[in-house]
Amino acid sequence: MSHLVSLRNDGDIAVVTIDNPPVNALSHALRAGLVEALSRARADAGTAAIVIVCAGRTFIAGADISEFGKPAREPTTLDVISAIEASEKPVIAAMHGTPLGGGLEVALACHFRVAVPGTRLGLPEIKLGLIPGAGGTQRLPRLIGLDKAMAMVLSGDPIPATEALTAGLIDAIVEGDLTAAAVAFARGIVARGQAPVLARNRDDKLAPWRGEVEKFDDDAAPYAKRARGRDAPAAAIAALRGAITLPIEEALARERALFLDLVAGEQSKAQRHIFFAEREAAKLPKLAGVKPHDIQRAAVIGAGTMGGGIAMCFANAGLPVRVIEANDEALARGLDAVAKNYRSAAARGSLAADEVEARLARIAGTTDLAAVADAEIVIEAVFEDMSIKQQVFGALDRIAKSGAVLATNTSYLDIDALARGVARPDAVIGMHFFSPANVMRLLEVVRGAATSPATLATALAVGRRIGKIPVVVGVCHGFVGNRMHRVRGVEAERLLLEGALPADVDAALTDFGFPMGPFAAADLAGLDVGWRMRKAQGLNAPIADLLCESGRFGQKTGRGFYLYAPGSRTPQPDPEVARLIAAEMARRGAAPGAVGKDEIVERLLFAMINEGARILAEGIARRPGDIDVIWVYGYGFPAHRGGPMHYADSVGLARIRDRLTEFARRTGDESLRLAPLLQKLAADGNGFASLST
Ligand code: 3HC
Ligand code: NAI
């Protein structure tokens, strides 16, 4: 039998134990072992019931994602499920950890299900651009009802064991040793002579829905609306609908066909790429054996937009944090914003009331920098001004304890220059959070020339501890994300001078799958920040500068690239902006024209991809997948497109090269000059992915 599955007898109960670290994914060898163990247990006259349990940290967490895209090998997950359902002896799933996807589908096929407290059960396929493909859309609604199943399948979010019990997904929560408790549960069933119950044969929770197909469609409509170009939500809705419109065999076949289509498609491939790229980003072979410092206390300098959010990250993770401000007034304002943020989360029901106080109690504010002395990590988030930051770092150098990590949240400034000003440059590192810092998952960890491996390992460990996705990047103006973002911004302004309106540019990108276009996003962030920065650096942005000169700073002034009705955040196209752009074009002698949607997407994204190639060649990002993770988690790049570099490969680098060459020729724009790496890969017929292998 497969070494991944073992079978032993505990009296008249057969215990099938799966052991396929790290997450017991349903690989081919595991499926083969499971089918064989079930067959032996069924054939054994001394066995009255069968318990399936997993070793390690979790019950089966799903299909083995690395097998997708390869030819299917028998036995399939459907064969495992058939073997369970065919068993005349009751089969009990004994669950812990995260029974997910195909793992939960195996459990749904079992006759009974038990779980220990803390188990989280879900069908997360939608997050990989898929739908459950082994009966999840049919068996789950039969156990818990169509409304609850719809929420689970379309959100992909797991539910805790307590909720699973109330909903009818599991039969019991068992305490103590899981295997022993499941064996006892099985004995009870045998003793009572309880007949095996298959989810597929239940109809009590579906029957009320059969005459309510319209209600089902109404309930599903909001999910379809939020799909933003993703195919999986519509497929999930179609599969779930089958539960009330088709006989089960047909519905199962339809689910399978939809699943197979999605698995073979570009969207799921892109989302699987992001799943693995996110995990790859965390791996630094050179840090093997480097121990991160133990972190007990943190300090954050500055309680503005970012500092407050960063302090919340620590408090949310259970770490005490001191917040140091320049004066009492700014401190009170900062702490007040944090408290309001927690209270509104509690009012929305997303945070328990007692958690508000517990988290606030972990945040201590002061204006005395000496308070950093007991922190093992200090994160500076003061104004984006080199001389102020240098002053702060000079003081930190004197006060912070030996071994403390000295991190800066700077967006653009030179971390090596900051490090040169202190006596311990090895302790200096960038930890670039994204706004709102307590929400956004991305953390660019900026490694300076002098940053020590221990400092880097500590910043990464802290990032993970506070729930972030840390990606290591190198020092340059804007690091990876903002550097590419700036290139996109410059290109977007250029499009305005060629006849596109802000709404045309934004619509092209929202149609592509971004939650917001660049101009609506700029209005939200405030145009004045970039304007001030450009002025300081002698740079300009033709249209944004004109808007700022006329007091249009974006949403905060009710006018920017768009017009905002009082109290509204909805951008309305503004004829005044169209006139201002037309006047600027006339002044420059630019011919009025129109730019098509496809060209807008190409101009913006290909320019970014070209910059991404430079970033890779310079070693600022280590892998194309790192850039993809940064854009998906920090800038709303649609995950189903896989991030800019994966998207580039799906378009083909030769096409990108040719289009960029044509754009550069047509516009005379020097910045669209081809990056040598892009040119070389295209000439060799390679993609960016070839750099990762
Ligand atoms: N297949 C293959 N590898 C997987 C995997 C899977 N389903 N789930 C996790 N892994 C791997 C990860 O790549 C990682 O590998 P690495 O150590 O080499 O980088 C390792 O397992 C540990 O994963 P995490 O770092 O994510 O560990 P966590 O403890 O943080 O999280 C988890 C565990 C919650 C299970 C998380 O890994 C996860 O969400 N996995 C994906 C679950 C999923 O999507 N399942 C559904 C798959 S689709 C399906 O089942 C189709 C079916 O309907 C037919
Ligand atoms: P902010 O202006 O909202 O807050 C800065 C705070 O620092 C102010 O409250 C100010 O009183 C305080 N401060 C100034 N000097 C200080 C000193 N010497 N000691 C203690 N406190 C001091 O600015 P914001 O937006 O929070 O930005 C902070 C840093 O984060 C900047 O470097 C910025 O580039 C970076 N950043 C900003 C992002 C954003 O979206 N706002 C995103 C990522 C990084």
PDB file of N, CA and C and ligand atoms in Angstrom, residues 21-27 57-68 77-78 81 97-105 120 122-128 130-136 156 158 255-256 259 263 272 275-276 278-280 282-283, ligand 1:
ATOM      1  N   PRO A  21       2.722  15.112   4.341  1.00  0.00           N
ATOM      2  CA  PRO A  21       3.034  16.488   4.703  1.00  0.00           C
ATOM      3  C   PRO A  21       3.288  17.358   3.466  1.00  0.00           C
ATOM      4  N   PRO A  22       3.137  18.664   3.537  1.00  0.00           N
ATOM      5  CA  PRO A  22       2.760  19.400   4.749  1.00  0.00           C
ATOM      6  C   PRO A  22       1.251  19.503   5.001  1.00  0.00           C
ATOM      7  N   VAL A  23       0.403  19.359   3.926  1.00  0.00           N
ATOM      8  CA  VAL A  23      -1.016  19.644   4.163  1.00  0.00           C
ATOM      9  C   VAL A  23      -1.933  18.493   3.717  1.00  0.00           C
ATOM     10  N   ASN A  24      -1.319  17.306   3.542  1.00  0.00           N
ATOM     11  CA  ASN A  24      -2.095  16.129   3.126  1.00  0.00           C
ATOM     12  C   ASN A  24      -2.882  16.364   1.839  1.00  0.00           C
ATOM     13  N   ALA A  25      -2.243  17.090   0.887  1.00  0.00           N
ATOM     14  CA  ALA A  25      -2.901  17.331  -0.403  1.00  0.00           C
ATOM     15  C   ALA A  25      -3.150  15.992  -1.084  1.00  0.00           C
ATOM     16  N   LEU A  26      -4.275  15.928  -1.813  1.00  0.00           N
ATOM     17  CA  LEU A  26      -4.743  14.676  -2.429  1.00  0.00           C
ATOM     18  C   LEU A  26      -3.933  14.318  -3.674  1.00  0.00           C
ATOM     19  N   SER A  27      -2.675  13.986  -3.480  1.00  0.00           N
ATOM     20  CA  SER A  27      -1.824  13.638  -4.621  1.00  0.00           C
ATOM     21  C   SER A  27      -2.224  12.267  -5.168  1.00  0.00           C
ATOM     22  N   ARG A  57      -0.562  18.589  10.441  1.00  0.00           N
ATOM     23  CA  ARG A  57      -1.271  19.775  10.889  1.00  0.00           C
ATOM     24  C   ARG A  57      -2.696  19.920  10.406  1.00  0.00           C
ATOM     25  N   THR A  58      -3.119  19.046   9.463  1.00  0.00           N
ATOM     26  CA  THR A  58      -4.484  19.248   8.954  1.00  0.00           C
ATOM     27  C   THR A  58      -5.065  18.006   8.287  1.00  0.00           C
ATOM     28  N   PHE A  59      -6.380  17.921   8.273  1.00  0.00           N
ATOM     29  CA  PHE A  59      -7.090  16.980   7.395  1.00  0.00           C
ATOM     30  C   PHE A  59      -6.778  17.433   5.963  1.00  0.00           C
ATOM     31  N   ILE A  60      -7.000  16.567   4.978  1.00  0.00           N
ATOM     32  CA  ILE A  60      -6.702  16.874   3.565  1.00  0.00           C
ATOM     33  C   ILE A  60      -7.103  18.323   3.220  1.00  0.00           C
ATOM     34  N   ALA A  61      -6.100  19.123   2.775  1.00  0.00           N
ATOM     35  CA  ALA A  61      -6.398  20.544   2.493  1.00  0.00           C
ATOM     36  C   ALA A  61      -6.710  20.780   1.023  1.00  0.00           C
ATOM     37  N   GLY A  62      -7.060  19.730   0.307  1.00  0.00           N
ATOM     38  CA  GLY A  62      -7.490  19.942  -1.069  1.00  0.00           C
ATOM     39  C   GLY A  62      -6.751  19.075  -2.050  1.00  0.00           C
ATOM     40  N   ALA A  63      -7.133  19.242  -3.327  1.00  0.00           N
ATOM     41  CA  ALA A  63      -6.408  18.575  -4.409  1.00  0.00           C
ATOM     42  C   ALA A  63      -4.961  19.053  -4.361  1.00  0.00           C
ATOM     43  N   ASP A  64      -4.062  18.285  -4.962  1.00  0.00           N
ATOM     44  CA  ASP A  64      -2.669  18.717  -5.042  1.00  0.00           C
ATOM     45  C   ASP A  64      -2.569  19.703  -6.209  1.00  0.00           C
ATOM     46  N   ILE A  65      -2.433  20.984  -5.872  1.00  0.00           N
ATOM     47  CA  ILE A  65      -2.512  22.024  -6.903  1.00  0.00           C
ATOM     48  C   ILE A  65      -1.397  21.852  -7.938  1.00  0.00           C
ATOM     49  N   SER A  66      -0.273  21.281  -7.506  1.00  0.00           N
ATOM     50  CA  SER A  66       0.828  21.142  -8.465  1.00  0.00           C
ATOM     51  C   SER A  66       0.527  20.084  -9.534  1.00  0.00           C
ATOM     52  N   GLU A  67      -0.523  19.278  -9.346  1.00  0.00           N
ATOM     53  CA  GLU A  67      -0.895  18.278 -10.369  1.00  0.00           C
ATOM     54  C   GLU A  67      -1.818  18.867 -11.438  1.00  0.00           C
ATOM     55  N   PHE A  68      -2.397  20.070 -11.161  1.00  0.00           N
ATOM     56  CA  PHE A  68      -3.301  20.668 -12.155  1.00  0.00           C
ATOM     57  C   PHE A  68      -2.505  21.003 -13.406  1.00  0.00           C
ATOM     58  N   THR A  77      -9.934  11.740  -7.680  1.00  0.00           N
ATOM     59  CA  THR A  77     -10.673  12.046  -6.447  1.00  0.00           C
ATOM     60  C   THR A  77     -12.092  11.485  -6.541  1.00  0.00           C
ATOM     61  N   LEU A  78     -12.647  11.482  -7.761  1.00  0.00           N
ATOM     62  CA  LEU A  78     -14.001  10.931  -7.930  1.00  0.00           C
ATOM     63  C   LEU A  78     -14.012   9.433  -7.614  1.00  0.00           C
ATOM     64  N   ILE A  81     -14.097   9.073  -3.901  1.00  0.00           N
ATOM     65  CA  ILE A  81     -15.443   9.379  -3.417  1.00  0.00           C
ATOM     66  C   ILE A  81     -16.403   8.215  -3.696  1.00  0.00           C
ATOM     67  N   GLY A  97      -7.574  20.956  11.721  1.00  0.00           N
ATOM     68  CA  GLY A  97      -6.861  21.889  10.842  1.00  0.00           C
ATOM     69  C   GLY A  97      -7.794  22.538   9.840  1.00  0.00           C
ATOM     70  N   THR A  98      -7.456  22.375   8.530  1.00  0.00           N
ATOM     71  CA  THR A  98      -8.221  23.048   7.481  1.00  0.00           C
ATOM     72  C   THR A  98      -8.644  22.058   6.393  1.00  0.00           C
ATOM     73  N   PRO A  99      -9.754  21.344   6.618  1.00  0.00           N
ATOM     74  CA  PRO A  99     -10.274  20.490   5.540  1.00  0.00           C
ATOM     75  C   PRO A  99     -10.810  21.418   4.450  1.00  0.00           C
ATOM     76  N   LEU A 100     -10.134  21.419   3.288  1.00  0.00           N
ATOM     77  CA  LEU A 100     -10.482  22.381   2.246  1.00  0.00           C
ATOM     78  C   LEU A 100     -10.642  21.680   0.905  1.00  0.00           C
ATOM     79  N   GLY A 101     -11.405  22.308   0.033  1.00  0.00           N
ATOM     80  CA  GLY A 101     -11.502  21.865  -1.355  1.00  0.00           C
ATOM     81  C   GLY A 101     -11.801  20.378  -1.463  1.00  0.00           C
ATOM     82  N   GLY A 102     -10.986  19.690  -2.275  1.00  0.00           N
ATOM     83  CA  GLY A 102     -11.165  18.254  -2.467  1.00  0.00           C
ATOM     84  C   GLY A 102     -11.140  17.492  -1.156  1.00  0.00           C
ATOM     85  N   GLY A 103     -10.447  18.018  -0.150  1.00  0.00           N
ATOM     86  CA  GLY A 103     -10.404  17.378   1.174  1.00  0.00           C
ATOM     87  C   GLY A 103     -11.780  17.400   1.817  1.00  0.00           C
ATOM     88  N   LEU A 104     -12.422  18.570   1.754  1.00  0.00           N
ATOM     89  CA  LEU A 104     -13.766  18.650   2.327  1.00  0.00           C
ATOM     90  C   LEU A 104     -14.731  17.814   1.483  1.00  0.00           C
ATOM     91  N   GLU A 105     -14.490  17.770   0.176  1.00  0.00           N
ATOM     92  CA  GLU A 105     -15.384  16.980  -0.684  1.00  0.00           C
ATOM     93  C   GLU A 105     -15.297  15.486  -0.341  1.00  0.00           C
ATOM     94  N   ARG A 120     -11.253  24.536  10.653  1.00  0.00           N
ATOM     95  CA  ARG A 120     -11.898  25.486   9.737  1.00  0.00           C
ATOM     96  C   ARG A 120     -12.142  24.782   8.406  1.00  0.00           C
ATOM     97  N   GLY A 122     -13.767  24.532   4.464  1.00  0.00           N
ATOM     98  CA  GLY A 122     -14.154  25.411   3.366  1.00  0.00           C
ATOM     99  C   GLY A 122     -13.942  24.828   1.991  1.00  0.00           C
ATOM    100  N   LEU A 123     -14.516  25.527   1.016  1.00  0.00           N
ATOM    101  CA  LEU A 123     -14.316  25.195  -0.396  1.00  0.00           C
ATOM    102  C   LEU A 123     -13.685  26.435  -1.044  1.00  0.00           C
ATOM    103  N   PRO A 124     -12.346  26.549  -0.975  1.00  0.00           N
ATOM    104  CA  PRO A 124     -11.693  27.787  -1.422  1.00  0.00           C
ATOM    105  C   PRO A 124     -11.363  27.821  -2.915  1.00  0.00           C
ATOM    106  N   GLU A 125     -11.900  26.864  -3.690  1.00  0.00           N
ATOM    107  CA  GLU A 125     -11.517  26.763  -5.108  1.00  0.00           C
ATOM    108  C   GLU A 125     -11.633  28.086  -5.846  1.00  0.00           C
ATOM    109  N   ILE A 126     -12.649  28.884  -5.500  1.00  0.00           N
ATOM    110  CA  ILE A 126     -12.879  30.138  -6.225  1.00  0.00           C
ATOM    111  C   ILE A 126     -11.645  31.050  -6.154  1.00  0.00           C
ATOM    112  N   LYS A 127     -10.877  30.910  -5.068  1.00  0.00           N
ATOM    113  CA  LYS A 127      -9.676  31.744  -4.919  1.00  0.00           C
ATOM    114  C   LYS A 127      -8.562  31.298  -5.864  1.00  0.00           C
ATOM    115  N   LEU A 128      -8.734  30.124  -6.442  1.00  0.00           N
ATOM    116  CA  LEU A 128      -7.773  29.644  -7.442  1.00  0.00           C
ATOM    117  C   LEU A 128      -8.399  29.689  -8.835  1.00  0.00           C
ATOM    118  N   LEU A 130     -11.271  28.498  -9.674  1.00  0.00           N
ATOM    119  CA  LEU A 130     -11.917  27.207  -9.925  1.00  0.00           C
ATOM    120  C   LEU A 130     -13.262  27.138  -9.218  1.00  0.00           C
ATOM    121  N   ILE A 131     -13.931  26.000  -9.406  1.00  0.00           N
ATOM    122  CA  ILE A 131     -15.080  25.669  -8.556  1.00  0.00           C
ATOM    123  C   ILE A 131     -14.802  24.281  -7.989  1.00  0.00           C
ATOM    124  N   PRO A 132     -15.495  23.884  -6.943  1.00  0.00           N
ATOM    125  CA  PRO A 132     -15.308  22.523  -6.459  1.00  0.00           C
ATOM    126  C   PRO A 132     -15.577  21.558  -7.618  1.00  0.00           C
ATOM    127  N   GLY A 133     -14.723  20.558  -7.762  1.00  0.00           N
ATOM    128  CA  GLY A 133     -14.846  19.676  -8.925  1.00  0.00           C
ATOM    129  C   GLY A 133     -15.126  18.238  -8.538  1.00  0.00           C
ATOM    130  N   ALA A 134     -15.370  17.995  -7.258  1.00  0.00           N
ATOM    131  CA  ALA A 134     -15.608  16.616  -6.828  1.00  0.00           C
ATOM    132  C   ALA A 134     -16.888  16.536  -5.996  1.00  0.00           C
ATOM    133  N   GLY A 135     -17.907  17.248  -6.475  1.00  0.00           N
ATOM    134  CA  GLY A 135     -19.225  17.113  -5.859  1.00  0.00           C
ATOM    135  C   GLY A 135     -19.552  18.138  -4.795  1.00  0.00           C
ATOM    136  N   GLY A 136     -18.641  19.048  -4.527  1.00  0.00           N
ATOM    137  CA  GLY A 136     -18.866  20.031  -3.458  1.00  0.00           C
ATOM    138  C   GLY A 136     -20.108  20.874  -3.678  1.00  0.00           C
ATOM    139  N   GLY A 156     -15.388  31.418  -0.894  1.00  0.00           N
ATOM    140  CA  GLY A 156     -14.194  30.595  -0.702  1.00  0.00           C
ATOM    141  C   GLY A 156     -13.702  30.632   0.737  1.00  0.00           C
ATOM    142  N   PRO A 158     -13.470  29.826   4.692  1.00  0.00           N
ATOM    143  CA  PRO A 158     -13.845  28.681   5.527  1.00  0.00           C
ATOM    144  C   PRO A 158     -14.744  29.111   6.684  1.00  0.00           C
ATOM    145  N   GLU A 255     -21.048  19.940 -13.028  1.00  0.00           N
ATOM    146  CA  GLU A 255     -20.027  20.546 -12.158  1.00  0.00           C
ATOM    147  C   GLU A 255     -18.630  20.151 -12.641  1.00  0.00           C
ATOM    148  N   ARG A 256     -18.461  18.870 -12.929  1.00  0.00           N
ATOM    149  CA  ARG A 256     -17.149  18.364 -13.355  1.00  0.00           C
ATOM    150  C   ARG A 256     -16.712  19.038 -14.658  1.00  0.00           C
ATOM    151  N   PHE A 259     -15.675  22.538 -13.978  1.00  0.00           N
ATOM    152  CA  PHE A 259     -14.385  22.518 -13.269  1.00  0.00           C
ATOM    153  C   PHE A 259     -13.241  22.271 -14.257  1.00  0.00           C
ATOM    154  N   VAL A 263     -10.020  24.597 -14.958  1.00  0.00           N
ATOM    155  CA  VAL A 263      -8.651  24.136 -14.679  1.00  0.00           C
ATOM    156  C   VAL A 263      -7.754  24.334 -15.899  1.00  0.00           C
ATOM    157  N   ARG A 272      -3.220  30.221  -9.810  1.00  0.00           N
ATOM    158  CA  ARG A 272      -2.327  29.217  -9.214  1.00  0.00           C
ATOM    159  C   ARG A 272      -0.902  29.743  -9.195  1.00  0.00           C
ATOM    160  N   PHE A 275      -0.663  31.877  -6.204  1.00  0.00           N
ATOM    161  CA  PHE A 275      -0.621  31.052  -4.980  1.00  0.00           C
ATOM    162  C   PHE A 275       0.817  30.599  -4.711  1.00  0.00           C
ATOM    163  N   PHE A 276       1.473  30.061  -5.735  1.00  0.00           N
ATOM    164  CA  PHE A 276       2.831  29.555  -5.514  1.00  0.00           C
ATOM    165  C   PHE A 276       3.846  30.700  -5.420  1.00  0.00           C
ATOM    166  N   GLU A 278       3.419  33.619  -4.165  1.00  0.00           N
ATOM    167  CA  GLU A 278       3.313  34.191  -2.818  1.00  0.00           C
ATOM    168  C   GLU A 278       4.147  33.375  -1.831  1.00  0.00           C
ATOM    169  N   ARG A 279       4.090  32.069  -1.980  1.00  0.00           N
ATOM    170  CA  ARG A 279       4.854  31.216  -1.056  1.00  0.00           C
ATOM    171  C   ARG A 279       6.340  31.227  -1.396  1.00  0.00           C
ATOM    172  N   GLU A 280       6.673  31.316  -2.692  1.00  0.00           N
ATOM    173  CA  GLU A 280       8.081  31.396  -3.117  1.00  0.00           C
ATOM    174  C   GLU A 280       8.725  32.675  -2.587  1.00  0.00           C
ATOM    175  N   ALA A 282       8.497  34.163   0.002  1.00  0.00           N
ATOM    176  CA  ALA A 282       8.924  34.104   1.401  1.00  0.00           C
ATOM    177  C   ALA A 282      10.221  33.320   1.574  1.00  0.00           C
ATOM    178  N   LYS A 283      10.654  32.646   0.489  1.00  0.00           N
ATOM    179  CA  LYS A 283      11.813  31.758   0.643  1.00  0.00           C
ATOM    180  C   LYS A 283      13.103  32.442   0.219  1.00  0.00           C
TER     181      LYS A 283
HETATM  182  N1  3HC B   1      -1.626  21.436  -3.157  1.00  0.00           N
HETATM  183  C1  3HC B   1      -0.281  21.420  -3.219  1.00  0.00           C
HETATM  184  N2  3HC B   1       0.496  22.076  -2.325  1.00  0.00           N
HETATM  185  C2  3HC B   1      -0.133  22.754  -1.354  1.00  0.00           C
HETATM  186  C3  3HC B   1      -1.522  22.796  -1.228  1.00  0.00           C
HETATM  187  C4  3HC B   1      -2.295  22.090  -2.198  1.00  0.00           C
HETATM  188  N3  3HC B   1      -3.630  22.066  -2.143  1.00  0.00           N
HETATM  189  N4  3HC B   1      -1.847  23.554  -0.165  1.00  0.00           N
HETATM  190  C5  3HC B   1      -0.682  23.952   0.373  1.00  0.00           C
HETATM  191  N5  3HC B   1       0.351  23.468  -0.334  1.00  0.00           N
HETATM  192  C6  3HC B   1       1.784  23.633  -0.049  1.00  0.00           C
HETATM  193  C7  3HC B   1       2.231  25.082  -0.193  1.00  0.00           C
HETATM  194  O1  3HC B   1       2.599  25.369  -1.531  1.00  0.00           O
HETATM  195  C8  3HC B   1       3.403  25.111   0.761  1.00  0.00           C
HETATM  196  O2  3HC B   1       4.492  24.527   0.096  1.00  0.00           O
HETATM  197  P1  3HC B   1       5.983  25.033   0.408  1.00  0.00           P
HETATM  198  O3  3HC B   1       6.195  24.830   1.868  1.00  0.00           O
HETATM  199  O4  3HC B   1       6.823  24.205  -0.482  1.00  0.00           O
HETATM  200  O5  3HC B   1       5.976  26.499   0.024  1.00  0.00           O
HETATM  201  C9  3HC B   1       2.988  24.166   1.879  1.00  0.00           C
HETATM  202  O6  3HC B   1       1.962  23.345   1.324  1.00  0.00           O
HETATM  203  C10 3HC B   1       2.439  24.853   3.110  1.00  0.00           C
HETATM  204  O7  3HC B   1       1.435  25.763   2.702  1.00  0.00           O
HETATM  205  P2  3HC B   1       1.273  27.186   3.407  1.00  0.00           P
HETATM  206  O8  3HC B   1       2.597  27.857   3.495  1.00  0.00           O
HETATM  207  O9  3HC B   1       0.174  27.889   2.683  1.00  0.00           O
HETATM  208  O10 3HC B   1       0.827  26.730   4.862  1.00  0.00           O
HETATM  209  P3  3HC B   1      -0.247  27.372   5.822  1.00  0.00           P
HETATM  210  O11 3HC B   1      -0.238  26.542   7.043  1.00  0.00           O
HETATM  211  O12 3HC B   1      -0.038  28.849   5.935  1.00  0.00           O
HETATM  212  O13 3HC B   1      -1.667  27.174   5.101  1.00  0.00           O
HETATM  213  C11 3HC B   1      -3.383  25.983   3.960  1.00  0.00           C
HETATM  214  C12 3HC B   1      -2.170  25.891   4.884  1.00  0.00           C
HETATM  215  C13 3HC B   1      -4.527  26.740   4.658  1.00  0.00           C
HETATM  216  C14 3HC B   1      -3.831  24.588   3.619  1.00  0.00           C
HETATM  217  C15 3HC B   1      -2.997  26.765   2.682  1.00  0.00           C
HETATM  218  O14 3HC B   1      -1.811  26.201   2.143  1.00  0.00           O
HETATM  219  C16 3HC B   1      -4.017  26.733   1.589  1.00  0.00           C
HETATM  220  O15 3HC B   1      -4.955  27.501   1.608  1.00  0.00           O
HETATM  221  N6  3HC B   1      -3.847  25.838   0.602  1.00  0.00           N
HETATM  222  C17 3HC B   1      -4.695  25.756  -0.548  1.00  0.00           C
HETATM  223  C18 3HC B   1      -5.963  25.032  -0.227  1.00  0.00           C
HETATM  224  C19 3HC B   1      -6.836  24.927  -1.443  1.00  0.00           C
HETATM  225  O16 3HC B   1      -6.995  25.840  -2.210  1.00  0.00           O
HETATM  226  N7  3HC B   1      -7.430  23.756  -1.643  1.00  0.00           N
HETATM  227  C20 3HC B   1      -8.293  23.543  -2.750  1.00  0.00           C
HETATM  228  C21 3HC B   1      -7.502  23.053  -3.899  1.00  0.00           C
HETATM  229  S1  3HC B   1      -8.493  22.914  -5.373  1.00  0.00           S
HETATM  230  C22 3HC B   1      -9.374  21.489  -5.149  1.00  0.00           C
HETATM  231  O17 3HC B   1      -9.320  20.888  -4.115  1.00  0.00           O
HETATM  232  C23 3HC B   1     -10.170  21.034  -6.329  1.00  0.00           C
HETATM  233  C24 3HC B   1     -11.203  20.039  -5.951  1.00  0.00           C
HETATM  234  O18 3HC B   1     -12.432  20.655  -5.819  1.00  0.00           O
HETATM  235  C25 3HC B   1     -11.297  18.955  -6.975  1.00  0.00           C
END
